[in-house]
JSON list of C-alpha atoms in Angstrom, two decimals:
[
{"chain": "A", "resi": 1, "resn": "MET", "atom": "CA", "xyz": [-45.19, -18.35, 3.74]},
{"chain": "A", "resi": 2, "resn": "LYS", "atom": "CA", "xyz": [-47.72, -15.69, 2.77]},
{"chain": "A", "resi": 3, "resn": "ASN", "atom": "CA", "xyz": [-46.41, -15.61, -0.82]},
{"chain": "A", "resi": 4, "resn": "LEU", "atom": "CA", "xyz": [-46.63, -19.42, -1.01]},
{"chain": "A", "resi": 5, "resn": "THR", "atom": "CA", "xyz": [-50.23, -19.31, 0.18]},
{"chain": "A", "resi": 6, "resn": "LEU", "atom": "CA", "xyz": [-51.11, -16.69, -2.42]},
{"chain": "A", "resi": 7, "resn": "LEU", "atom": "CA", "xyz": [-49.47, -18.76, -5.13]},
{"chain": "A", "resi": 8, "resn": "ILE", "atom": "CA", "xyz": [-51.45, -21.88, -4.11]},
{"chain": "A", "resi": 9, "resn": "ILE", "atom": "CA", "xyz": [-54.70, -19.88, -4.09]},
{"chain": "A", "resi": 10, "resn": "PHE", "atom": "CA", "xyz": [-53.89, -18.45, -7.54]},
{"chain": "A", "resi": 11, "resn": "LEU", "atom": "CA", "xyz": [-53.08, -21.86, -9.04]},
{"chain": "A", "resi": 12, "resn": "ALA", "atom": "CA", "xyz": [-56.21, -23.37, -7.49]},
{"chain": "A", "resi": 13, "resn": "SER", "atom": "CA", "xyz": [-58.36, -20.60, -8.96]},
{"chain": "A", "resi": 14, "resn": "CYS", "atom": "CA", "xyz": [-56.85, -21.18, -12.38]},
{"chain": "A", "resi": 15, "resn": "PHE", "atom": "CA", "xyz": [-57.46, -24.89, -12.12]},
{"chain": "A", "resi": 16, "resn": "VAL", "atom": "CA", "xyz": [-61.06, -24.43, -11.04]},
{"chain": "A", "resi": 17, "resn": "SER", "atom": "CA", "xyz": [-61.82, -21.95, -13.83]},
{"chain": "A", "resi": 18, "resn": "ALA", "atom": "CA", "xyz": [-60.36, -24.20, -16.54]},
{"chain": "A", "resi": 19, "resn": "GLN", "atom": "CA", "xyz": [-63.00, -26.26, -18.30]},
{"chain": "A", "resi": 20, "resn": "THR", "atom": "CA", "xyz": [-63.08, -28.61, -21.28]},
{"chain": "A", "resi": 21, "resn": "ILE", "atom": "CA", "xyz": [-63.90, -27.07, -24.64]},
{"chain": "A", "resi": 22, "resn": "ASN", "atom": "CA", "xyz": [-65.50, -29.37, -27.21]},
{"chain": "A", "resi": 23, "resn": "GLY", "atom": "CA", "xyz": [-65.60, -28.45, -30.86]},
{"chain": "A", "resi": 24, "resn": "SER", "atom": "CA", "xyz": [-65.17, -29.49, -34.47]},
{"chain": "A", "resi": 25, "resn": "VAL", "atom": "CA", "xyz": [-63.15, -28.29, -37.45]},
{"chain": "A", "resi": 26, "resn": "TYR", "atom": "CA", "xyz": [-64.30, -28.25, -41.08]},
{"chain": "A", "resi": 27, "resn": "ASP", "atom": "CA", "xyz": [-63.76, -26.57, -44.45]},
{"chain": "A", "resi": 28, "resn": "SER", "atom": "CA", "xyz": [-66.26, -25.76, -47.17]},
{"chain": "A", "resi": 29, "resn": "ILE", "atom": "CA", "xyz": [-66.61, -29.43, -48.03]},
{"chain": "A", "resi": 30, "resn": "SER", "atom": "CA", "xyz": [-66.36, -31.62, -44.94]},
{"chain": "A", "resi": 31, "resn": "THR", "atom": "CA", "xyz": [-64.89, -32.03, -41.45]},
{"chain": "A", "resi": 32, "resn": "LEU", "atom": "CA", "xyz": [-61.10, -32.04, -41.14]},
{"chain": "A", "resi": 33, "resn": "GLU", "atom": "CA", "xyz": [-58.84, -34.62, -39.50]},
{"chain": "A", "resi": 34, "resn": "ASN", "atom": "CA", "xyz": [-55.39, -34.01, -37.93]},
{"chain": "A", "resi": 35, "resn": "ILE", "atom": "CA", "xyz": [-55.86, -30.26, -37.47]},
{"chain": "A", "resi": 36, "resn": "LYS", "atom": "CA", "xyz": [-53.59, -28.98, -34.71]},
{"chain": "A", "resi": 37, "resn": "ILE", "atom": "CA", "xyz": [-55.54, -27.16, -31.94]},
{"chain": "A", "resi": 38, "resn": "THR", "atom": "CA", "xyz": [-53.37, -25.22, -29.46]},
{"chain": "A", "resi": 39, "resn": "ASN", "atom": "CA", "xyz": [-54.44, -23.23, -26.41]},
{"chain": "A", "resi": 40, "resn": "LEU", "atom": "CA", "xyz": [-51.97, -20.35, -26.74]},
{"chain": "A", "resi": 41, "resn": "SER", "atom": "CA", "xyz": [-52.60, -19.30, -23.16]},
{"chain": "A", "resi": 42, "resn": "SER", "atom": "CA", "xyz": [-51.92, -22.66, -21.46]},
{"chain": "A", "resi": 43, "resn": "LYS", "atom": "CA", "xyz": [-49.72, -24.14, -24.28]},
{"chain": "A", "resi": 44, "resn": "GLN", "atom": "CA", "xyz": [-51.86, -27.30, -24.30]},
{"chain": "A", "resi": 45, "resn": "MET", "atom": "CA", "xyz": [-52.29, -28.95, -27.67]},
{"chain": "A", "resi": 46, "resn": "THR", "atom": "CA", "xyz": [-54.50, -31.58, -29.34]},
{"chain": "A", "resi": 47, "resn": "THR", "atom": "CA", "xyz": [-55.57, -32.62, -32.85]},
{"chain": "A", "resi": 48, "resn": "SER", "atom": "CA", "xyz": [-58.97, -33.19, -34.44]},
{"chain": "A", "resi": 49, "resn": "ASP", "atom": "CA", "xyz": [-60.05, -36.81, -34.93]},
{"chain": "A", "resi": 50, "resn": "VAL", "atom": "CA", "xyz": [-61.36, -38.54, -38.06]},
{"chain": "A", "resi": 51, "resn": "ASN", "atom": "CA", "xyz": [-64.72, -36.77, -37.61]},
{"chain": "A", "resi": 52, "resn": "GLY", "atom": "CA", "xyz": [-63.09, -33.36, -37.11]},
{"chain": "A", "resi": 53, "resn": "ARG", "atom": "CA", "xyz": [-63.91, -33.28, -33.38]},
{"chain": "A", "resi": 54, "resn": "PHE", "atom": "CA", "xyz": [-61.53, -32.15, -30.61]},
{"chain": "A", "resi": 55, "resn": "SER", "atom": "CA", "xyz": [-61.53, -31.45, -26.86]},
{"chain": "A", "resi": 56, "resn": "ILE", "atom": "CA", "xyz": [-59.11, -29.19, -24.97]},
{"chain": "A", "resi": 57, "resn": "ALA", "atom": "CA", "xyz": [-58.97, -27.49, -21.61]},
{"chain": "A", "resi": 58, "resn": "GLY", "atom": "CA", "xyz": [-59.45, -23.75, -21.44]},
{"chain": "A", "resi": 59, "resn": "LYS", "atom": "CA", "xyz": [-61.01, -20.83, -19.67]},
{"chain": "A", "resi": 60, "resn": "ILE", "atom": "CA", "xyz": [-62.63, -17.55, -20.57]},
{"chain": "A", "resi": 61, "resn": "GLY", "atom": "CA", "xyz": [-60.12, -15.29, -22.33]},
{"chain": "A", "resi": 62, "resn": "ASP", "atom": "CA", "xyz": [-57.88, -18.09, -23.57]},
{"chain": "A", "resi": 63, "resn": "THR", "atom": "CA", "xyz": [-57.03, -18.14, -27.30]},
{"chain": "A", "resi": 64, "resn": "LEU", "atom": "CA", "xyz": [-57.41, -21.30, -29.35]},
{"chain": "A", "resi": 65, "resn": "HIS", "atom": "CA", "xyz": [-55.24, -21.59, -32.45]},
{"chain": "A", "resi": 66, "resn": "ALA", "atom": "CA", "xyz": [-56.14, -23.99, -35.30]},
{"chain": "A", "resi": 67, "resn": "SER", "atom": "CA", "xyz": [-53.41, -24.70, -37.83]},
{"chain": "A", "resi": 68, "resn": "SER", "atom": "CA", "xyz": [-52.50, -27.09, -40.64]},
{"chain": "A", "resi": 69, "resn": "LEU", "atom": "CA", "xyz": [-50.13, -27.26, -43.61]},
{"chain": "A", "resi": 70, "resn": "PHE", "atom": "CA", "xyz": [-52.83, -26.76, -46.18]},
{"chain": "A", "resi": 71, "resn": "TYR", "atom": "CA", "xyz": [-55.24, -24.37, -44.44]},
{"chain": "A", "resi": 72, "resn": "ASN", "atom": "CA", "xyz": [-55.12, -20.77, -43.24]},
{"chain": "A", "resi": 73, "resn": "GLU", "atom": "CA", "xyz": [-54.68, -20.62, -39.47]},
{"chain": "A", "resi": 74, "resn": "GLN", "atom": "CA", "xyz": [-57.60, -19.51, -37.33]},
{"chain": "A", "resi": 75, "resn": "LYS", "atom": "CA", "xyz": [-57.68, -18.02, -33.82]},
{"chain": "A", "resi": 76, "resn": "LEU", "atom": "CA", "xyz": [-60.61, -17.99, -31.40]},
{"chain": "A", "resi": 77, "resn": "VAL", "atom": "CA", "xyz": [-60.81, -16.08, -28.11]},
{"chain": "A", "resi": 78, "resn": "LEU", "atom": "CA", "xyz": [-62.95, -18.08, -25.68]},
{"chain": "A", "resi": 79, "resn": "LYS", "atom": "CA", "xyz": [-66.10, -16.43, -24.36]},
{"chain": "A", "resi": 80, "resn": "ASP", "atom": "CA", "xyz": [-68.51, -17.65, -21.75]},
{"chain": "A", "resi": 81, "resn": "TYR", "atom": "CA", "xyz": [-70.98, -19.11, -24.26]},
{"chain": "A", "resi": 82, "resn": "HIS", "atom": "CA", "xyz": [-68.24, -21.31, -25.80]},
{"chain": "A", "resi": 83, "resn": "PHE", "atom": "CA", "xyz": [-68.35, -23.47, -22.67]},
{"chain": "A", "resi": 84, "resn": "HIS", "atom": "CA", "xyz": [-72.07, -24.19, -23.09]},
{"chain": "A", "resi": 85, "resn": "GLU", "atom": "CA", "xyz": [-72.05, -25.30, -26.77]},
{"chain": "A", "resi": 86, "resn": "SER", "atom": "CA", "xyz": [-69.80, -27.02, -29.32]},
{"chain": "A", "resi": 87, "resn": "VAL", "atom": "CA", "xyz": [-67.18, -24.69, -30.78]},
{"chain": "A", "resi": 88, "resn": "VAL", "atom": "CA", "xyz": [-67.11, -24.70, -34.59]},
{"chain": "A", "resi": 89, "resn": "ILE", "atom": "CA", "xyz": [-63.94, -23.63, -36.42]},
{"chain": "A", "resi": 90, "resn": "GLU", "atom": "CA", "xyz": [-63.99, -23.16, -40.19]},
{"chain": "A", "resi": 91, "resn": "LEU", "atom": "CA", "xyz": [-60.67, -23.23, -42.10]},
{"chain": "A", "resi": 92, "resn": "LYS", "atom": "CA", "xyz": [-60.03, -22.07, -45.64]},
{"chain": "A", "resi": 93, "resn": "GLN", "atom": "CA", "xyz": [-57.66, -24.07, -47.86]},
{"chain": "A", "resi": 94, "resn": "ILE", "atom": "CA", "xyz": [-54.34, -22.59, -48.94]},
{"chain": "A", "resi": 95, "resn": "PHE", "atom": "CA", "xyz": [-53.82, -23.26, -52.63]},
{"chain": "A", "resi": 96, "resn": "ASN", "atom": "CA", "xyz": [-50.56, -21.39, -53.09]},
{"chain": "A", "resi": 97, "resn": "ASN", "atom": "CA", "xyz": [-48.68, -23.41, -50.42]},
{"chain": "A", "resi": 98, "resn": "LEU", "atom": "CA", "xyz": [-48.41, -26.32, -52.80]},
{"chain": "A", "resi": 99, "resn": "ASP", "atom": "CA", "xyz": [-45.89, -26.35, -55.55]},
{"chain": "A", "resi": 100, "resn": "GLU", "atom": "CA", "xyz": [-47.61, -25.08, -58.64]},
{"chain": "A", "resi": 101, "resn": "VAL", "atom": "CA", "xyz": [-48.20, -28.02, -60.93]},
{"chain": "A", "resi": 102, "resn": "GLN", "atom": "CA", "xyz": [-48.27, -27.16, -64.60]},
{"chain": "A", "resi": 103, "resn": "LEU", "atom": "CA", "xyz": [-49.55, -29.84, -66.93]},
{"chain": "A", "resi": 104, "resn": "ILE", "atom": "CA", "xyz": [-47.82, -29.21, -70.23]},
{"chain": "A", "resi": 105, "resn": "THR", "atom": "CA", "xyz": [-49.36, -31.01, -73.18]},
{"chain": "A", "resi": 106, "resn": "PRO", "atom": "CA", "xyz": [-46.55, -32.49, -75.27]},
{"chain": "A", "resi": 107, "resn": "HIS", "atom": "CA", "xyz": [-46.33, -31.24, -78.82]},
{"chain": "A", "resi": 108, "resn": "LYS", "atom": "CA", "xyz": [-48.18, -33.46, -81.22]},
{"chain": "A", "resi": 109, "resn": "GLU", "atom": "CA", "xyz": [-47.83, -33.30, -84.94]},
{"chain": "A", "resi": 110, "resn": "THR", "atom": "CA", "xyz": [-51.26, -32.41, -86.28]},
{"chain": "A", "resi": 111, "resn": "LEU", "atom": "CA", "xyz": [-52.47, -34.58, -89.10]},
{"chain": "A", "resi": 112, "resn": "ALA", "atom": "CA", "xyz": [-54.63, -32.87, -91.69]},
{"chain": "A", "resi": 113, "resn": "ASP", "atom": "CA", "xyz": [-58.29, -33.78, -91.36]},
{"chain": "A", "resi": 114, "resn": "ILE", "atom": "CA", "xyz": [-59.40, -35.81, -94.36]},
{"chain": "A", "resi": 115, "resn": "GLU", "atom": "CA", "xyz": [-62.65, -33.89, -94.82]},
{"chain": "A", "resi": 116, "resn": "THR", "atom": "CA", "xyz": [-60.82, -30.56, -94.68]},
{"chain": "A", "resi": 117, "resn": "VAL", "atom": "CA", "xyz": [-58.32, -31.75, -97.28]},
{"chain": "A", "resi": 118, "resn": "GLN", "atom": "CA", "xyz": [-61.03, -33.01, -99.58]},
{"chain": "A", "resi": 119, "resn": "VAL", "atom": "CA", "xyz": [-63.03, -29.80, -99.40]},
{"chain": "A", "resi": 120, "resn": "THR", "atom": "CA", "xyz": [-59.91, -27.65, -99.93]},
{"chain": "A", "resi": 121, "resn": "LEU", "atom": "CA", "xyz": [-58.77, -29.68, -102.94]},
{"chain": "A", "resi": 122, "resn": "LYS", "atom": "CA", "xyz": [-62.21, -29.74, -104.51]},
{"chain": "A", "resi": 123, "resn": "ASN", "atom": "CA", "xyz": [-62.54, -25.98, -104.11]},
{"chain": "A", "resi": 124, "resn": "GLN", "atom": "CA", "xyz": [-59.13, -25.46, -105.69]},
{"chain": "A", "resi": 125, "resn": "PHE", "atom": "CA", "xyz": [-59.87, -27.79, -108.61]},
{"chain": "A", "resi": 126, "resn": "ALA", "atom": "CA", "xyz": [-63.35, -26.27, -109.09]},
{"chain": "A", "resi": 127, "resn": "GLU", "atom": "CA", "xyz": [-61.80, -22.82, -109.36]},
{"chain": "A", "resi": 128, "resn": "ASP", "atom": "CA", "xyz": [-59.10, -24.06, -111.73]},
{"chain": "A", "resi": 129, "resn": "ARG", "atom": "CA", "xyz": [-61.67, -25.98, -113.84]},
{"chain": "A", "resi": 130, "resn": "LYS", "atom": "CA", "xyz": [-63.72, -22.78, -114.15]},
{"chain": "A", "resi": 131, "resn": "ASN", "atom": "CA", "xyz": [-60.68, -20.85, -115.38]},
{"chain": "A", "resi": 132, "resn": "ASN", "atom": "CA", "xyz": [-59.24, -23.65, -117.54]},
{"chain": "A", "resi": 133, "resn": "PRO", "atom": "CA", "xyz": [-62.13, -25.89, -118.70]},
{"chain": "A", "resi": 134, "resn": "HIS", "atom": "CA", "xyz": [-60.12, -27.28, -121.64]},
{"chain": "A", "resi": 135, "resn": "LEU", "atom": "CA", "xyz": [-57.72, -29.02, -119.28]},
{"chain": "A", "resi": 136, "resn": "TYR", "atom": "CA", "xyz": [-60.53, -31.03, -117.74]},
{"chain": "A", "resi": 137, "resn": "SER", "atom": "CA", "xyz": [-62.19, -32.40, -120.88]},
{"chain": "A", "resi": 138, "resn": "LYS", "atom": "CA", "xyz": [-62.18, -36.16, -121.35]},
{"chain": "A", "resi": 139, "resn": "GLN", "atom": "CA", "xyz": [-58.89, -37.21, -122.92]},
{"chain": "A", "resi": 140, "resn": "PRO", "atom": "CA", "xyz": [-59.17, -38.99, -126.31]},
{"chain": "A", "resi": 141, "resn": "THR", "atom": "CA", "xyz": [-56.12, -41.11, -125.71]},
{"chain": "A", "resi": 142, "resn": "THR", "atom": "CA", "xyz": [-54.95, -43.17, -122.81]},
{"chain": "A", "resi": 143, "resn": "GLY", "atom": "CA", "xyz": [-52.50, -41.65, -120.37]},
{"chain": "A", "resi": 144, "resn": "GLY", "atom": "CA", "xyz": [-54.62, -38.59, -119.51]},
{"chain": "A", "resi": 145, "resn": "ILE", "atom": "CA", "xyz": [-54.93, -37.47, -115.90]},
{"chain": "A", "resi": 146, "resn": "ASP", "atom": "CA", "xyz": [-58.29, -37.94, -114.21]},
{"chain": "A", "resi": 147, "resn": "ILE", "atom": "CA", "xyz": [-58.29, -35.14, -111.63]},
{"chain": "A", "resi": 148, "resn": "ILE", "atom": "CA", "xyz": [-61.31, -36.51, -109.75]},
{"chain": "A", "resi": 149, "resn": "GLN", "atom": "CA", "xyz": [-59.55, -39.87, -109.51]},
{"chain": "A", "resi": 150, "resn": "VAL", "atom": "CA", "xyz": [-56.47, -38.14, -108.12]},
{"chain": "A", "resi": 151, "resn": "ILE", "atom": "CA", "xyz": [-58.59, -36.57, -105.38]},
{"chain": "A", "resi": 152, "resn": "GLY", "atom": "CA", "xyz": [-60.03, -39.99, -104.56]},
{"chain": "A", "resi": 153, "resn": "LEU", "atom": "CA", "xyz": [-56.59, -41.54, -104.30]},
{"chain": "A", "resi": 154, "resn": "ILE", "atom": "CA", "xyz": [-55.38, -38.78, -101.99]},
{"chain": "A", "resi": 155, "resn": "ALA", "atom": "CA", "xyz": [-58.46, -39.28, -99.83]},
{"chain": "A", "resi": 156, "resn": "LYS", "atom": "CA", "xyz": [-57.73, -43.00, -99.54]},
{"chain": "A", "resi": 157, "resn": "LEU", "atom": "CA", "xyz": [-54.14, -42.29, -98.46]},
{"chain": "A", "resi": 158, "resn": "PHE", "atom": "CA", "xyz": [-55.43, -40.24, -95.53]},
{"chain": "A", "resi": 159, "resn": "GLU", "atom": "CA", "xyz": [-58.13, -42.79, -94.68]},
{"chain": "A", "resi": 160, "resn": "ASN", "atom": "CA", "xyz": [-55.49, -45.51, -94.38]},
{"chain": "A", "resi": 161, "resn": "LYS", "atom": "CA", "xyz": [-53.41, -43.53, -91.91]},
{"chain": "A", "resi": 162, "resn": "ASP", "atom": "CA", "xyz": [-53.75, -44.74, -88.33]},
{"chain": "A", "resi": 163, "resn": "LYS", "atom": "CA", "xyz": [-55.10, -41.93, -86.24]},
{"chain": "A", "resi": 164, "resn": "TYR", "atom": "CA", "xyz": [-53.68, -41.72, -82.71]},
{"chain": "A", "resi": 165, "resn": "VAL", "atom": "CA", "xyz": [-56.33, -40.99, -80.09]},
{"chain": "A", "resi": 166, "resn": "ALA", "atom": "CA", "xyz": [-54.84, -39.98, -76.74]},
{"chain": "A", "resi": 167, "resn": "PRO", "atom": "CA", "xyz": [-56.52, -41.66, -73.75]},
{"chain": "A", "resi": 168, "resn": "PRO", "atom": "CA", "xyz": [-58.58, -39.33, -71.52]},
{"chain": "A", "resi": 169, "resn": "PHE", "atom": "CA", "xyz": [-56.66, -37.86, -68.57]},
{"chain": "A", "resi": 170, "resn": "VAL", "atom": "CA", "xyz": [-57.71, -39.27, -65.19]},
{"chain": "A", "resi": 171, "resn": "ALA", "atom": "CA", "xyz": [-55.94, -38.10, -62.05]},
{"chain": "A", "resi": 172, "resn": "ILE", "atom": "CA", "xyz": [-54.85, -40.44, -59.24]},
{"chain": "A", "resi": 173, "resn": "THR", "atom": "CA", "xyz": [-57.22, -40.14, -56.26]},
{"chain": "A", "resi": 174, "resn": "LEU", "atom": "CA", "xyz": [-56.51, -40.45, -52.53]},
{"chain": "A", "resi": 175, "resn": "GLN", "atom": "CA", "xyz": [-58.26, -43.84, -52.58]},
{"chain": "A", "resi": 176, "resn": "ASP", "atom": "CA", "xyz": [-55.94, -44.99, -55.38]},
{"chain": "A", "resi": 177, "resn": "LEU", "atom": "CA", "xyz": [-52.89, -44.00, -53.35]},
{"chain": "A", "resi": 178, "resn": "GLU", "atom": "CA", "xyz": [-54.16, -45.67, -50.17]},
{"chain": "A", "resi": 179, "resn": "ALA", "atom": "CA", "xyz": [-54.83, -48.89, -52.08]},
{"chain": "A", "resi": 180, "resn": "LEU", "atom": "CA", "xyz": [-51.37, -48.70, -53.64]},
{"chain": "A", "resi": 181, "resn": "ILE", "atom": "CA", "xyz": [-49.67, -48.39, -50.25]},
{"chain": "A", "resi": 182, "resn": "GLU", "atom": "CA", "xyz": [-51.63, -51.38, -48.94]},
{"chain": "A", "resi": 183, "resn": "THR", "atom": "CA", "xyz": [-51.05, -53.74, -51.90]},
{"chain": "A", "resi": 184, "resn": "SER", "atom": "CA", "xyz": [-47.79, -52.75, -53.62]},
{"chain": "A", "resi": 185, "resn": "GLN", "atom": "CA", "xyz": [-44.49, -54.35, -52.67]},
{"chain": "A", "resi": 186, "resn": "LEU", "atom": "CA", "xyz": [-42.61, -51.27, -53.82]},
{"chain": "A", "resi": 187, "resn": "PHE", "atom": "CA", "xyz": [-44.88, -48.38, -52.73]},
{"chain": "A", "resi": 188, "resn": "ASP", "atom": "CA", "xyz": [-45.37, -49.55, -49.12]},
{"chain": "A", "resi": 189, "resn": "LYS", "atom": "CA", "xyz": [-45.10, -47.80, -45.79]},
{"chain": "A", "resi": 190, "resn": "LYS", "atom": "CA", "xyz": [-41.41, -48.72, -45.53]},
{"chain": "A", "resi": 191, "resn": "LEU", "atom": "CA", "xyz": [-40.74, -46.67, -48.67]},
{"chain": "A", "resi": 192, "resn": "LEU", "atom": "CA", "xyz": [-42.51, -43.70, -47.10]},
{"chain": "A", "resi": 193, "resn": "THR", "atom": "CA", "xyz": [-41.01, -43.90, -43.62]},
{"chain": "A", "resi": 194, "resn": "ASN", "atom": "CA", "xyz": [-37.52, -45.31, -44.28]},
{"chain": "A", "resi": 195, "resn": "THR", "atom": "CA", "xyz": [-36.65, -43.99, -47.73]},
{"chain": "A", "resi": 196, "resn": "LEU", "atom": "CA", "xyz": [-38.64, -40.76, -47.94]},
{"chain": "A", "resi": 197, "resn": "ASN", "atom": "CA", "xyz": [-38.38, -40.05, -44.17]},
{"chain": "A", "resi": 198, "resn": "ILE", "atom": "CA", "xyz": [-42.12, -39.33, -43.87]},
{"chain": "A", "resi": 199, "resn": "HIS", "atom": "CA", "xyz": [-43.21, -39.55, -40.25]},
{"chain": "A", "resi": 200, "resn": "GLU", "atom": "CA", "xyz": [-45.87, -42.23, -39.82]},
{"chain": "A", "resi": 201, "resn": "ASP", "atom": "CA", "xyz": [-48.31, -39.68, -38.40]},
{"chain": "A", "resi": 202, "resn": "ASN", "atom": "CA", "xyz": [-47.95, -37.65, -41.62]},
{"chain": "A", "resi": 203, "resn": "ILE", "atom": "CA", "xyz": [-48.49, -40.45, -44.15]},
{"chain": "A", "resi": 204, "resn": "ASN", "atom": "CA", "xyz": [-52.14, -39.60, -44.75]},
{"chain": "A", "resi": 205, "resn": "LEU", "atom": "CA", "xyz": [-51.23, -35.91, -45.13]},
{"chain": "A", "resi": 206, "resn": "PHE", "atom": "CA", "xyz": [-48.49, -36.85, -47.61]},
{"chain": "A", "resi": 207, "resn": "LEU", "atom": "CA", "xyz": [-50.97, -38.86, -49.70]},
{"chain": "A", "resi": 208, "resn": "GLN", "atom": "CA", "xyz": [-53.28, -35.84, -49.75]},
{"chain": "A", "resi": 209, "resn": "TYR", "atom": "CA", "xyz": [-50.32, -33.78, -50.91]},
{"chain": "A", "resi": 210, "resn": "LEU", "atom": "CA", "xyz": [-49.70, -36.24, -53.77]},
{"chain": "A", "resi": 211, "resn": "GLU", "atom": "CA", "xyz": [-53.39, -36.19, -54.74]},
{"chain": "A", "resi": 212, "resn": "ALA", "atom": "CA", "xyz": [-53.25, -32.38, -54.99]},
{"chain": "A", "resi": 213, "resn": "LYS", "atom": "CA", "xyz": [-50.46, -32.71, -57.59]},
{"chain": "A", "resi": 214, "resn": "THR", "atom": "CA", "xyz": [-52.94, -34.18, -60.11]},
{"chain": "A", "resi": 215, "resn": "ILE", "atom": "CA", "xyz": [-50.81, -37.16, -61.16]},
{"chain": "A", "resi": 216, "resn": "ASP", "atom": "CA", "xyz": [-51.85, -39.13, -64.25]},
{"chain": "A", "resi": 217, "resn": "SER", "atom": "CA", "xyz": [-53.44, -42.45, -63.25]},
{"chain": "A", "resi": 218, "resn": "GLU", "atom": "CA", "xyz": [-51.64, -44.07, -66.21]},
{"chain": "A", "resi": 219, "resn": "LEU", "atom": "CA", "xyz": [-48.59, -44.14, -63.91]},
{"chain": "A", "resi": 220, "resn": "LEU", "atom": "CA", "xyz": [-50.34, -46.74, -61.74]},
{"chain": "A", "resi": 221, "resn": "LYS", "atom": "CA", "xyz": [-49.73, -49.31, -64.46]},
{"chain": "A", "resi": 222, "resn": "GLU", "atom": "CA", "xyz": [-47.03, -51.89, -63.80]},
{"chain": "A", "resi": 223, "resn": "ASN", "atom": "CA", "xyz": [-44.73, -50.73, -66.59]},
{"chain": "A", "resi": 224, "resn": "LYS", "atom": "CA", "xyz": [-44.83, -47.09, -65.34]},
{"chain": "A", "resi": 225, "resn": "GLU", "atom": "CA", "xyz": [-43.60, -47.74, -61.77]},
{"chain": "A", "resi": 226, "resn": "VAL", "atom": "CA", "xyz": [-40.24, -46.05, -62.39]},
{"chain": "A", "resi": 227, "resn": "TYR", "atom": "CA", "xyz": [-41.92, -42.78, -63.34]},
{"chain": "A", "resi": 228, "resn": "LEU", "atom": "CA", "xyz": [-44.28, -42.88, -60.38]},
{"chain": "A", "resi": 229, "resn": "LEU", "atom": "CA", "xyz": [-41.37, -43.65, -58.01]},
{"chain": "A", "resi": 230, "resn": "GLU", "atom": "CA", "xyz": [-39.56, -40.56, -59.28]},
{"chain": "A", "resi": 231, "resn": "ILE", "atom": "CA", "xyz": [-42.61, -38.44, -58.47]},
{"chain": "A", "resi": 232, "resn": "PHE", "atom": "CA", "xyz": [-42.84, -40.01, -54.96]},
{"chain": "A", "resi": 233, "resn": "ILE", "atom": "CA", "xyz": [-39.16, -39.21, -54.22]},
{"chain": "A", "resi": 234, "resn": "LYS", "atom": "CA", "xyz": [-39.33, -35.60, -55.46]},
{"chain": "A", "resi": 235, "resn": "SER", "atom": "CA", "xyz": [-42.66, -34.98, -53.71]},
{"chain": "A", "resi": 236, "resn": "GLY", "atom": "CA", "xyz": [-41.29, -36.53, -50.49]},
{"chain": "A", "resi": 237, "resn": "GLU", "atom": "CA", "xyz": [-38.42, -34.02, -50.47]},
{"chain": "A", "resi": 238, "resn": "ASP", "atom": "CA", "xyz": [-40.81, -31.06, -51.09]},
{"chain": "A", "resi": 239, "resn": "PHE", "atom": "CA", "xyz": [-43.29, -32.32, -48.49]},
{"chain": "A", "resi": 240, "resn": "LYS", "atom": "CA", "xyz": [-40.60, -32.76, -45.82]},
{"chain": "A", "resi": 241, "resn": "GLN", "atom": "CA", "xyz": [-39.41, -29.21, -46.47]},
{"chain": "A", "resi": 242, "resn": "LEU", "atom": "CA", "xyz": [-42.96, -27.90, -46.06]},
{"chain": "A", "resi": 243, "resn": "VAL", "atom": "CA", "xyz": [-43.37, -29.78, -42.77]},
{"chain": "A", "resi": 244, "resn": "ASP", "atom": "CA", "xyz": [-40.00, -28.52, -41.45]},
{"chain": "A", "resi": 245, "resn": "THR", "atom": "CA", "xyz": [-40.91, -24.95, -42.36]},
{"chain": "A", "resi": 246, "resn": "PHE", "atom": "CA", "xyz": [-44.33, -25.31, -40.72]},
{"chain": "A", "resi": 247, "resn": "ASN", "atom": "CA", "xyz": [-42.86, -26.72, -37.50]},
{"chain": "A", "resi": 248, "resn": "ALA", "atom": "CA", "xyz": [-40.16, -24.04, -37.35]},
{"chain": "A", "resi": 249, "resn": "LYS", "atom": "CA", "xyz": [-42.81, -21.34, -37.79]},
{"chain": "A", "resi": 250, "resn": "ASN", "atom": "CA", "xyz": [-44.94, -22.77, -34.97]},
{"chain": "A", "resi": 251, "resn": "LYS", "atom": "CA", "xyz": [-41.94, -22.89, -32.58]},
{"chain": "A", "resi": 252, "resn": "GLN", "atom": "CA", "xyz": [-41.36, -19.17, -32.90]}
]
């Protein structure tokens, strides 16, 4: 009976000393949503809202743990003053957790620049004309070769060539991806949840993951859907593996 009384007193004292901690999470740019906040002492857990704010019960000496897939984890031991002001937790982004994306520019056959060709030819002919002036005198009979005319003809050949100008590279943004999910019949939430097995709570995080891959916005065009779908499938597999690894690490 005495032990039971002591236990009740102990639990009551713990309950009384526990208070609500209010705080916010941000990085170097803005506040952060869906950051996991865990009280390691009481095992309670919550997540930051769209404005980066969170509330969790705790007491002096408890340790708060902030974690996310794309940010370095942060721990905070609660002091007395934390209960009288808003707790601020700053996280730094992890860049090497994402698959390294290398943009390899495809080999393009370089066409000689017309001005460079003209200058080079003129220099060569000028040097040759200096060394062999007799070859460049006006021919008395028809059928002679007009070297200057030859240079002009070569120039016209280059001028008539169509020059390919590659469109400027523009990456797909998070807003582009969100609009795609809302409007496309192929890239909808069913594709993410049923086909790619992305949990509905992680859809926004997955779209951020896709944005970080710097995908060419040309793939948003209707005739490029197959290529974009291939990227979605491969990225879905990689993202799910990251999430599974993260969850397994946090269960240890």
